[in-house]
Amino acid sequence: MAIGKEAPPRDQRAALVPLPRREPEATHNPRLSDVDEWGRSEHTRQLVRRIYNPIYKHWFRAEWEGLEKIPRHGGALLVSNHAAAIPSDAPVIMHGIEEELGRPVYGLADFFFRTAPWLGTGWARGGGVTAHPDNALRLLRDQGQLALVFPEGTKGPSKTYADRYRLRRFGRGGFIEIAMRAGVPVIPIAVVGAEESMPILFRLPSVARALGVPYVPVTANMLAFGPLGTLLYFPAKFKLRVLDPITFDVPAGQERYSKSRVMDEAENVRMQLQETLYDMLRERRSVWFG
Amino acid sequence: MGRRILITGLDTFWGGRMAQALERDPDVEMILGMGTQEPKVPLERTEFVRADQTYSILSRIVRATQVDTIVHTFLVVDSTQVSGRALHEINVIGTMNLLAAAGQAGSPVRQVVVKSSTIVYGAASSDPYWFREEAPRTGPVRSRVERSLIEVEGFVRDFAEDNPATVVTVLRFANVLGTDIVTPISTNLSRRVMPTVAGFDPLVQFVEEDDVVRCLKHVTRRRIAGLYNVAGDGKLPWSEVLTMCAARSLPLPPVATRAAASVLIRLGAIDFPPELESLLRYGRGVDTSRLKSTGYTFRYTTAGAVENFIQAVRLRRTVGSSDPAYTFDQDVEQFFRHSPAIVNTTGNPEDDGQ
């Protein structure tokens, strides 16, 4: 019955005999790509993971501790220290969790990324989302996803080598408030290695202002590798330690939470991360071999 | 007693469509359409009254006809259609006079429905990916359409506050695609050349034209008050819209975009109103859960709307425009409305007829 399969025209006025307007079929999906509502494409991620895997395994030789503390289902807010001129920690964390746990990680970041042509599109396809509270809430509470956030913001990666592994201020504690509102745990991840992968010697604030970017660094990599050094990382050994999930005994869904409680919790997370980093640095024998 | 409904912009696409939809509802006793020109679609029982675009005679009409509902569809959201001056007159001054007439002492008006647009949210890098109705826009107001619609919504808010007994409904519609509507986006897509901003592939939402009318009818019939976003489920990357429509991308430079576009606009190659530029950079998403909680179900998703649109375009490319030419003739219309020879037949209240 080939004729029976012929779709009647949508617009009934086009037909000589009025035809009933066809209802869109429930099973039919007209989508052509797998880009989700956040701009992330699993297909793109797969491709990126395939390219990135040798860097993860052989260049940074990433090693995890406590990965089982990250839930396999449901929302959780991953919180980590942030470092390197072009932050190398975010890709390592996202790659590691996606490979090991098989679930996507959305990276929350400054909306600066969205304004950059090409870079912004690639960033979004790879799982980058701007760190708007509404976005975080929808990801964590409504969709039960994993979201990764760096509460230091650009203050983390823009710090110079002399300040390595000293955590900056944790913003205004917005990440705590979001986790409380969404009713999900905060899971801190301490990362050692990123600081040495692309250390900043000094910054050029006037150039940054002129270009309209958060910071313009001069890195050790540029001195060592020349122009190639703007993108090429040193092969620092990466060690990542997942801390115990932190839950809050407050009702979820409130519009606002006590600011002092939020700031205390943020400081608590910061202290835990800072102490874990010092512990890990005490145990580290070599920057390159761990 | 049935509803007595006044529709503004009867000669425009939405006014005509809305009148046709309401005519099929036997609970609607009388439909009065105002327009600056004659209606462009065949209508059974809608009364047409010609008015200038700022409705200076509206107070008289409201008093004389005792309409209980005003459906304000005559708001321009496409700046390529009219001059800046006319845009201001139609949107801002028109709405002001409309609300003044609806709020006059002893006014019979019990509901006002306003067809606004998600353009009021703008599109900026600092936006949330899904706007809820109460979320503020984050970027500066750049285009005239945005400015005028924000002003219109301000008037409507004040009106709602001053007239607590009147049901005030504002619907913010996403970009519309459909079988018949012509917008700058649909024009570009039908020409198979769509401007893009190089390096950007934003996520966009569409609402199908039938959903627009069904939704307007839904809130009018049930007298639902409040502010609602209206958009098909899901989002599409702009590149996917282009692929679905087999349109080629015409990338404009990410800097000096406006200057490059103005050259192409002057050559007649593309339609590119200023409110489209920020959309093609950052896209826009609106959360429709509030509307759905009122019981409205969408017939089309965003992807479904695009597919339906392109199927209509394909058909038109093959067989040409299928609409029978309709011309309004006052004598004929008067005969059908008021001659004793006409036998009245009414339809089913929930019938969308679409």
XYZ file of C-alpha atoms in Angstrom:
644
model
C 0.000 0.000 0.000
C 2.441 2.622 -1.110
C -0.321 5.111 -1.815
C -1.765 4.750 1.658
C 1.511 5.905 3.129
C 1.454 9.167 1.233
C 1.126 12.023 3.680
C -1.845 14.261 3.036
C -0.889 17.890 2.588
C -0.794 19.845 5.824
C -2.727 22.790 4.576
C -6.270 21.752 3.877
C -6.917 24.704 1.597
C -4.321 23.267 -0.741
C -6.499 20.280 -1.494
C -9.511 20.221 -3.772
C -11.347 18.128 -1.222
C -10.874 19.379 2.339
C -8.692 16.890 4.170
C -8.527 16.618 7.922
C -5.441 18.346 9.216
C -2.894 15.774 10.206
C -1.943 15.621 13.853
C 1.813 15.520 14.417
C 2.675 11.937 15.305
C 3.922 11.361 18.812
C 6.621 8.914 17.793
C 8.010 11.005 14.972
C 11.031 13.083 15.908
C 12.070 15.707 13.378
C 15.349 16.457 15.205
C 18.529 16.084 13.172
C 21.150 16.580 15.894
C 21.547 15.594 19.533
C 22.244 19.110 20.829
C 20.278 19.374 24.066
C 18.593 22.399 25.620
C 21.925 23.483 27.158
C 23.767 23.320 23.856
C 25.621 20.140 24.847
C 25.993 17.415 22.257
C 26.843 13.889 23.412
C 28.112 13.199 19.921
C 30.559 16.113 20.180
C 31.567 15.034 23.678
C 32.329 11.528 22.407
C 34.546 12.966 19.720
C 36.277 15.275 22.193
C 36.768 12.408 24.651
C 38.376 10.294 21.960
C 40.842 13.085 21.146
C 41.386 14.080 24.750
C 41.852 10.570 26.184
C 45.587 10.282 25.308
C 46.228 13.701 26.904
C 44.308 12.632 29.999
C 46.016 9.252 30.236
C 49.546 9.904 29.000
C 50.233 13.614 29.354
C 48.550 14.452 32.673
C 48.307 10.777 33.858
C 45.247 11.716 35.893
C 44.712 9.660 39.007
C 41.466 9.709 41.020
C 40.794 8.976 44.621
C 37.243 8.592 45.983
C 35.483 8.689 42.614
C 32.835 6.351 44.095
C 31.625 9.277 46.220
C 30.093 10.871 43.123
C 26.550 9.523 42.756
C 25.598 7.572 39.654
C 22.112 9.054 39.670
C 20.600 12.336 40.754
C 21.905 15.861 40.975
C 25.071 16.943 42.705
C 27.115 20.107 42.617
C 30.813 19.400 42.124
C 33.068 22.099 43.500
C 36.760 22.354 42.774
C 39.806 24.582 42.970
C 40.628 26.338 39.733
C 44.041 26.926 38.192
C 46.277 27.355 35.105
C 46.196 30.231 32.623
C 43.922 28.190 30.368
C 42.293 26.081 33.086
C 43.298 22.446 32.601
C 41.276 21.178 35.583
C 37.794 21.479 34.073
C 38.476 19.172 31.079
C 40.246 16.626 33.296
C 37.374 16.485 35.825
C 34.676 16.342 33.129
C 36.529 13.742 31.082
C 37.314 11.568 34.102
C 33.757 11.477 35.419
C 32.181 10.973 32.011
C 34.551 8.103 31.226
C 34.367 6.425 34.626
C 30.740 7.019 35.561
C 29.242 7.291 32.099
C 27.114 10.323 32.918
C 27.407 13.854 31.588
C 28.928 16.718 33.527
C 27.863 20.286 32.820
C 30.550 22.866 33.478
C 29.239 26.127 34.879
C 31.334 29.113 33.884
C 31.396 32.839 33.404
C 29.195 34.170 30.606
C 32.308 35.581 28.963
C 32.560 32.258 27.096
C 29.208 32.797 25.477
C 30.326 36.088 23.940
C 33.358 34.583 22.195
C 32.639 33.469 18.628
C 33.549 29.835 17.769
C 35.084 29.264 21.204
C 31.703 29.868 22.833
C 29.917 27.455 20.501
C 32.522 24.749 21.052
C 32.381 25.332 24.786
C 28.595 24.933 24.825
C 28.657 21.757 22.691
C 31.193 20.328 25.107
C 28.918 20.829 28.094
C 29.626 24.434 29.111
C 26.723 26.359 30.626
C 26.754 29.935 31.947
C 26.657 30.038 35.734
C 23.255 31.704 36.075
C 21.411 30.557 39.244
C 18.337 29.601 37.172
C 20.494 27.403 34.939
C 22.114 25.653 37.893
C 18.766 25.088 39.567
C 17.207 23.583 36.480
C 20.185 21.294 35.918
C 20.460 20.109 39.513
C 16.894 20.033 40.783
C 14.700 19.538 37.712
C 17.021 17.321 35.706
C 19.154 15.652 38.386
C 22.397 16.319 36.512
C 25.968 16.762 37.663
C 27.205 20.331 37.497
C 30.771 21.426 38.045
C 31.521 24.843 39.428
C 34.655 26.737 40.397
C 33.622 29.171 43.123
C 36.864 31.114 42.771
C 35.778 32.159 39.279
C 38.483 33.828 37.188
C 40.345 34.766 40.373
C 41.603 31.159 40.475
C 43.225 30.728 37.062
C 44.413 34.338 36.895
C 46.589 34.098 40.009
C 50.349 33.970 39.509
C 52.591 30.986 40.183
C 53.702 32.422 43.536
C 50.129 32.009 44.827
C 49.693 28.421 43.644
C 47.343 26.195 45.672
C 46.159 29.126 47.764
C 42.419 29.243 47.289
C 40.922 32.619 46.464
C 37.710 33.973 47.959
C 34.679 31.758 47.177
C 32.565 34.499 45.643
C 29.439 35.307 47.619
C 28.648 31.682 48.347
C 26.118 31.475 45.531
C 26.967 27.819 44.892
C 25.913 26.886 48.450
C 22.608 28.686 48.066
C 21.917 26.887 44.778
C 22.697 23.477 46.286
C 20.421 24.280 49.239
C 17.607 25.412 46.982
C 17.993 22.414 44.692
C 18.311 20.040 47.658
C 21.460 18.394 46.270
C 24.807 17.667 47.937
C 27.969 19.659 47.331
C 30.892 17.403 46.484
C 34.323 19.071 46.736
C 37.093 17.825 44.453
C 40.698 18.787 45.230
C 42.926 18.939 42.141
C 46.711 18.908 42.246
C 48.674 19.380 39.042
C 46.697 22.026 37.209
C 48.712 24.849 38.788
C 51.953 23.548 37.264
C 50.465 22.715 33.858
C 50.408 26.370 32.772
C 51.734 28.686 35.480
C 51.306 32.436 35.128
C 54.431 34.539 35.633
C 52.705 37.871 35.352
C 49.568 39.425 33.889
C 49.027 42.281 31.440
C 46.015 44.165 32.823
C 46.093 46.974 30.258
C 46.047 44.507 27.349
C 43.193 42.613 29.003
C 41.204 45.833 29.303
C 41.848 46.695 25.680
C 40.768 43.219 24.511
C 37.816 43.041 26.897
C 38.878 39.695 28.377
C 39.151 38.841 32.102
C 42.963 38.582 32.086
C 45.937 38.253 29.736
C 48.698 36.085 31.188
C 52.355 35.600 30.351
C 53.033 31.972 31.168
C 56.102 29.871 31.746
C 54.923 27.760 28.818
C 55.368 30.735 26.484
C 58.964 31.131 27.627
C 59.647 27.409 27.284
C 57.853 26.630 24.019
C 57.536 30.032 22.315
C 54.221 30.762 20.554
C 53.259 27.099 20.939
C 53.259 27.676 24.688
C 50.024 29.670 24.561
C 48.237 26.330 24.199
C 50.724 23.630 25.184
C 50.614 22.418 28.785
C 53.530 21.132 30.842
C 53.059 17.426 31.598
C 52.313 17.913 35.288
C 51.003 14.853 37.124
C 47.289 15.250 37.960
C 45.894 13.909 41.188
C 42.234 14.375 42.057
C 40.687 13.604 45.412
C 36.905 13.557 45.875
C 35.838 14.618 49.380
C 32.762 13.437 51.239
C 29.501 14.888 49.924
C 28.180 17.753 52.047
C 24.420 17.910 52.589
C 22.548 20.732 54.258
C 19.795 20.257 56.816
C 17.674 23.034 55.358
C 14.415 22.709 53.427
C 14.933 22.823 49.659
C 13.078 25.243 47.423
C 13.346 28.381 49.534
C 13.779 31.647 47.689
C 16.459 32.811 50.144
C 18.632 31.317 52.863
C 20.336 32.898 55.830
C 23.339 34.742 54.421
C 25.501 33.975 57.432
C 24.698 30.253 57.149
C 25.504 30.345 53.427
C 28.801 32.144 54.008
C 29.740 29.735 56.812
C 29.080 26.720 54.614
C 31.025 28.263 51.737
C 33.956 28.926 54.039
C 33.693 25.357 55.344
C 33.967 23.954 51.814
C 36.880 26.257 51.114
C 38.716 25.191 54.266
C 38.176 21.503 53.521
C 39.485 21.918 50.002
C 42.434 24.007 51.163
C 43.458 21.487 53.817
C 43.077 18.574 51.420
C 45.309 20.418 48.932
C 47.979 20.948 51.598
C 47.748 17.237 52.523
C 48.133 16.212 48.906
C 51.093 18.576 48.447
C 52.747 17.133 51.543
C 52.474 13.680 49.964
C 53.647 14.799 46.524
C 57.292 13.960 45.784
C 57.483 15.344 42.269
C 55.484 17.820 40.221
C 55.926 15.592 37.152
C 55.596 12.115 38.641
C 53.354 12.670 41.651
C -25.453 35.554 27.634
C -22.586 34.876 25.290
C -19.305 36.698 25.150
C -19.034 39.942 23.223
C -15.489 40.226 21.967
C -13.569 43.052 20.338
C -10.481 42.166 18.297
C -7.936 44.776 17.286
C -6.026 44.490 14.029
C -8.705 42.493 12.194
C -6.933 43.239 8.927
C -3.669 41.786 10.202
C -2.714 38.131 10.262
C -3.450 37.475 13.929
C -6.647 39.522 14.096
C -8.084 37.633 11.132
C -7.024 34.253 12.472
C -8.363 34.961 15.942
C -11.727 36.145 14.541
C -12.021 32.964 12.486
C -11.288 30.837 15.547
C -13.797 32.672 17.738
C -16.523 32.497 15.086
C -16.637 28.727 15.536
C -17.387 29.136 19.237
C -21.166 29.313 19.906
C -20.468 30.783 23.350
C -19.236 33.894 21.610
C -22.279 35.970 20.850
C -20.694 38.806 18.957
C -17.284 39.519 17.451
C -16.300 42.991 16.468
C -13.081 43.507 14.576
C -11.267 46.790 14.242
C -8.799 47.407 11.479
C -7.235 50.187 9.469
C -7.977 48.215 6.307
C -10.588 45.712 5.209
C -10.232 42.149 6.500
C -8.063 39.928 4.332
C -9.630 36.609 5.294
C -13.203 35.411 4.803
C -15.268 35.838 7.949
C -18.780 34.565 8.677
C -20.204 36.763 11.369
C -17.510 39.138 12.546
C -18.535 42.768 12.299
C -15.862 44.997 10.821
C -15.330 48.596 11.799
C -12.655 50.734 10.244
C -10.582 52.744 12.671
C -7.310 54.608 12.578
C -4.354 52.781 14.069
C -4.474 54.607 17.385
C -8.172 53.826 18.006
C -9.331 57.339 18.794
C -12.962 56.202 18.455
C -12.546 53.205 20.720
C -14.212 54.655 23.809
C -17.372 55.232 21.804
C -17.278 51.747 20.341
C -16.818 50.089 23.720
C -19.738 52.039 25.216
C -22.007 51.437 22.244
C -21.304 47.744 21.736
C -20.906 46.742 25.390
C -18.061 44.354 24.606
C -16.927 42.346 27.629
C -13.581 41.220 26.210
C -10.857 42.903 24.194
C -8.290 40.774 22.374
C -5.419 43.079 21.486
C -3.547 41.398 18.649
C -2.533 44.563 16.832
C 0.998 44.881 18.159
C 3.854 45.061 15.683
C 6.764 42.750 16.522
C 8.481 42.918 13.133
C 10.230 46.220 12.564
C 10.744 45.565 8.853
C 7.026 46.082 8.270
C 6.563 49.649 9.481
C 8.554 52.803 10.128
C 9.768 53.638 13.616
C 7.176 56.356 13.917
C 4.282 54.080 12.914
C 5.578 51.384 15.244
C 5.353 53.779 18.168
C 1.891 54.948 17.135
C 0.536 51.427 16.755
C 2.097 49.755 19.773
C 2.402 52.458 22.392
C -0.283 55.025 21.550
C -2.680 52.339 20.325
C -2.423 50.323 23.524
C -2.702 53.459 25.637
C -5.995 54.432 23.987
C -7.228 50.865 24.124
C -6.630 50.596 27.838
C -8.093 54.060 28.432
C -11.285 52.934 26.704
C -11.324 49.638 28.590
C -10.821 51.375 31.915
C -13.316 54.232 31.522
C -15.950 54.677 34.198
C -18.742 52.120 33.825
C -16.740 50.106 31.308
C -18.339 46.785 30.381
C -14.912 45.239 29.703
C -14.153 42.266 31.984
C -11.101 40.828 30.210
C -8.212 42.217 28.203
C -5.900 39.829 26.338
C -2.646 41.253 24.980
C -0.468 39.487 22.428
C 3.077 40.405 23.402
C 6.356 38.781 22.473
C 9.374 37.137 24.110
C 11.312 39.954 22.418
C 10.779 41.849 25.699
C 13.392 39.552 27.291
C 15.985 40.547 24.716
C 18.898 38.195 24.120
C 22.195 38.613 25.941
C 25.140 36.512 27.061
C 24.193 36.929 30.723
C 20.658 35.588 30.193
C 19.368 32.459 31.871
C 18.839 29.712 29.287
C 15.162 29.572 30.249
C 13.338 32.765 31.145
C 10.545 32.457 33.659
C 7.862 35.120 33.378
C 9.130 37.156 36.326
C 12.810 37.008 35.291
C 14.167 40.412 34.303
C 15.979 40.934 31.020
C 19.729 41.207 31.533
C 20.857 43.102 28.451
C 20.301 46.707 27.403
C 17.272 47.571 25.271
C 18.540 48.102 21.738
C 15.734 47.925 19.200
C 12.585 49.992 18.804
C 10.319 46.955 18.885
C 11.737 45.864 22.219
C 11.385 49.337 23.676
C 7.807 49.755 22.508
C 6.696 46.323 23.741
C 8.263 46.917 27.150
C 6.351 50.182 27.305
C 3.141 48.413 26.262
C 3.548 45.789 28.978
C 4.135 48.565 31.495
C 0.789 50.147 30.537
C -0.909 46.777 30.846
C 0.601 46.193 34.303
C -0.647 49.586 35.472
C -4.047 48.857 33.993
C -4.252 45.539 35.828
C -3.360 47.266 39.068
C -5.955 50.012 38.584
C -8.692 47.578 37.504
C -8.475 44.575 39.812
C -11.902 43.356 38.707
C -10.775 42.984 35.091
C -9.029 39.808 33.977
C -5.789 40.906 32.324
C -3.863 38.367 30.272
C -0.510 38.969 28.623
C 0.910 36.276 26.382
C 4.545 36.482 25.353
C 4.955 34.503 22.166
C 8.260 33.157 20.921
C 9.205 33.575 17.248
C 6.405 32.188 15.130
C 6.725 29.810 12.203
C 3.789 28.312 10.408
C 2.009 27.442 7.241
C 0.997 30.977 6.329
C 2.668 33.600 8.493
C 5.383 35.727 6.937
C 8.165 36.909 9.252
C 11.760 37.985 8.550
C 12.897 34.488 9.582
C 10.374 32.706 7.377
C 11.210 34.970 4.451
C 14.915 34.173 4.738
C 14.300 30.463 5.156
C 11.986 30.312 2.141
C 14.671 32.031 0.084
C 17.053 29.341 1.366
C 19.571 31.939 2.494
C 19.672 32.703 6.177
C 21.987 35.208 7.807
C 23.980 33.938 10.763
C 26.580 35.555 12.964
C 29.834 33.737 12.278
C 31.011 31.666 15.226
C 27.616 31.611 16.921
C 25.110 28.791 16.857
C 22.420 29.848 19.341
C 19.559 27.754 20.625
C 16.192 29.089 19.542
C 12.543 28.327 20.142
C 9.571 28.579 17.844
C 5.848 28.489 18.327
C 3.565 27.280 15.554
C 0.938 29.738 14.271
C -1.947 27.408 15.143
C -0.663 27.196 18.714
C -0.655 30.993 18.872
C -4.331 31.171 17.959
C -5.304 28.177 20.083
C -3.523 29.684 23.046
C -5.173 33.096 22.607
C -8.511 31.311 22.436
C -7.671 29.160 25.464
C -6.999 32.110 27.769
C -9.962 34.066 26.395
C -12.472 31.224 26.790
C -11.370 30.352 30.297
C -10.736 33.936 31.415
C -7.240 33.104 32.597
C -5.423 36.080 34.109
C -1.689 36.643 34.263
C 1.518 36.746 32.310
C 2.507 33.680 30.286
C 5.339 32.573 28.024
C 4.250 30.718 24.905
C 6.760 28.605 22.956
C 6.999 25.096 21.586
C 8.810 22.534 23.711
C 12.516 22.094 23.215
C 15.140 24.201 21.533
C 17.032 23.890 18.291
C 20.490 25.088 17.391
C 20.216 27.632 14.615
C 22.372 25.427 12.370
C 19.848 22.614 12.733
C 16.976 24.903 11.736
C 18.949 25.733 8.608
C 19.636 22.083 7.844
C 15.980 21.153 8.340
C 14.979 23.903 5.915
C 17.835 23.176 3.489
C 18.859 26.805 3.771
C 22.402 27.988 3.306
C 24.015 30.051 5.989
C 25.178 33.538 5.101
C 27.687 34.279 7.866
C 28.001 37.889 8.925
C 31.180 38.927 10.760
C 30.895 38.802 14.562
C 32.173 42.373 14.732
C 30.533 45.176 12.765
C 27.656 42.777 12.151
C 25.120 45.552 11.664
C 27.241 47.347 9.067
C 27.758 44.173 7.028
C 24.090 43.303 7.288
C 22.906 46.745 6.195
C 24.734 46.332 2.892
C 23.008 43.009 2.249
C 19.638 44.366 3.373
C 19.975 47.212 0.893
C 20.765 44.698 -1.850
C 17.586 42.884 -0.877
C 19.417 39.637 -0.157
C 18.282 39.223 3.425
C 15.793 40.414 6.022
C 17.630 41.265 9.196
C 15.830 43.466 11.721
C 17.906 44.652 14.689
C 15.958 42.456 17.144
C 17.133 39.407 15.175
C 20.826 40.168 15.586
C 21.104 39.524 19.312
C 18.898 36.438 18.909
C 21.315 35.010 16.341
C 24.149 35.503 18.803
C 22.704 34.295 22.074
C 19.360 32.688 21.286
C 16.540 32.674 23.777
C 14.547 30.151 25.752
C 11.388 30.682 27.735
C 9.893 28.393 30.338
C 6.273 27.563 29.546
C 5.394 25.540 32.655
C 3.103 28.279 33.959
C 1.008 28.213 30.794
C 0.894 24.414 30.807
C -0.341 24.450 34.396
C -3.465 26.276 33.156
C -4.314 23.204 31.083
C -2.947 24.282 27.733
C -1.326 21.562 25.634
C 0.859 22.460 22.698
C 0.186 20.858 19.379
C 3.703 21.493 18.077
C 7.154 21.360 19.584
C 9.822 23.776 18.369
C 11.178 21.142 15.981
C 7.619 20.264 14.932
C 6.925 23.903 14.107
C 10.015 24.101 11.899
C 9.123 20.854 10.155
C 5.552 21.950 9.570
C 6.764 25.261 8.193
C 9.184 23.730 5.727
C 6.601 21.225 4.526
C 4.284 24.128 3.717
C 7.137 25.899 1.909
C 7.874 22.772 -0.155
C 4.233 22.477 -1.139
C 4.107 26.130 -2.110
C 7.252 25.771 -4.176
C 5.580 23.028 -6.188
C 1.987 24.157 -6.567
C 2.249 27.866 -5.814
C 0.107 29.761 -3.355
C -3.035 27.790 -2.655
C -5.036 30.485 -0.924
C -8.080 31.485 -2.928
C -7.965 35.232 -3.379
C -10.438 36.877 -1.033
C -11.658 40.418 -1.343
C -13.820 42.071 1.203
C -17.062 43.382 -0.230
C -19.166 45.400 2.163
C -22.498 44.567 0.455
C -21.872 40.830 0.334
C -20.690 40.769 3.928
C -23.727 42.750 5.072
C -26.000 40.289 3.276
C -24.451 37.278 5.017
C -24.597 38.928 8.404
C -27.947 40.624 8.455
C -30.240 39.212 5.748
C -33.204 37.242 7.087
C -32.448 34.710 4.367
C -29.397 33.415 6.241
C -29.837 30.356 8.456
C -27.533 30.532 11.443
C -25.302 27.545 12.136
C -22.784 27.441 14.932
C -20.023 25.030 15.721
C -18.513 23.219 18.656
C -16.996 25.363 21.429
C -13.743 23.394 21.716
C -13.325 23.017 17.964
C -10.128 24.641 16.805
C -11.015 23.822 13.230
C -7.355 23.551 12.432
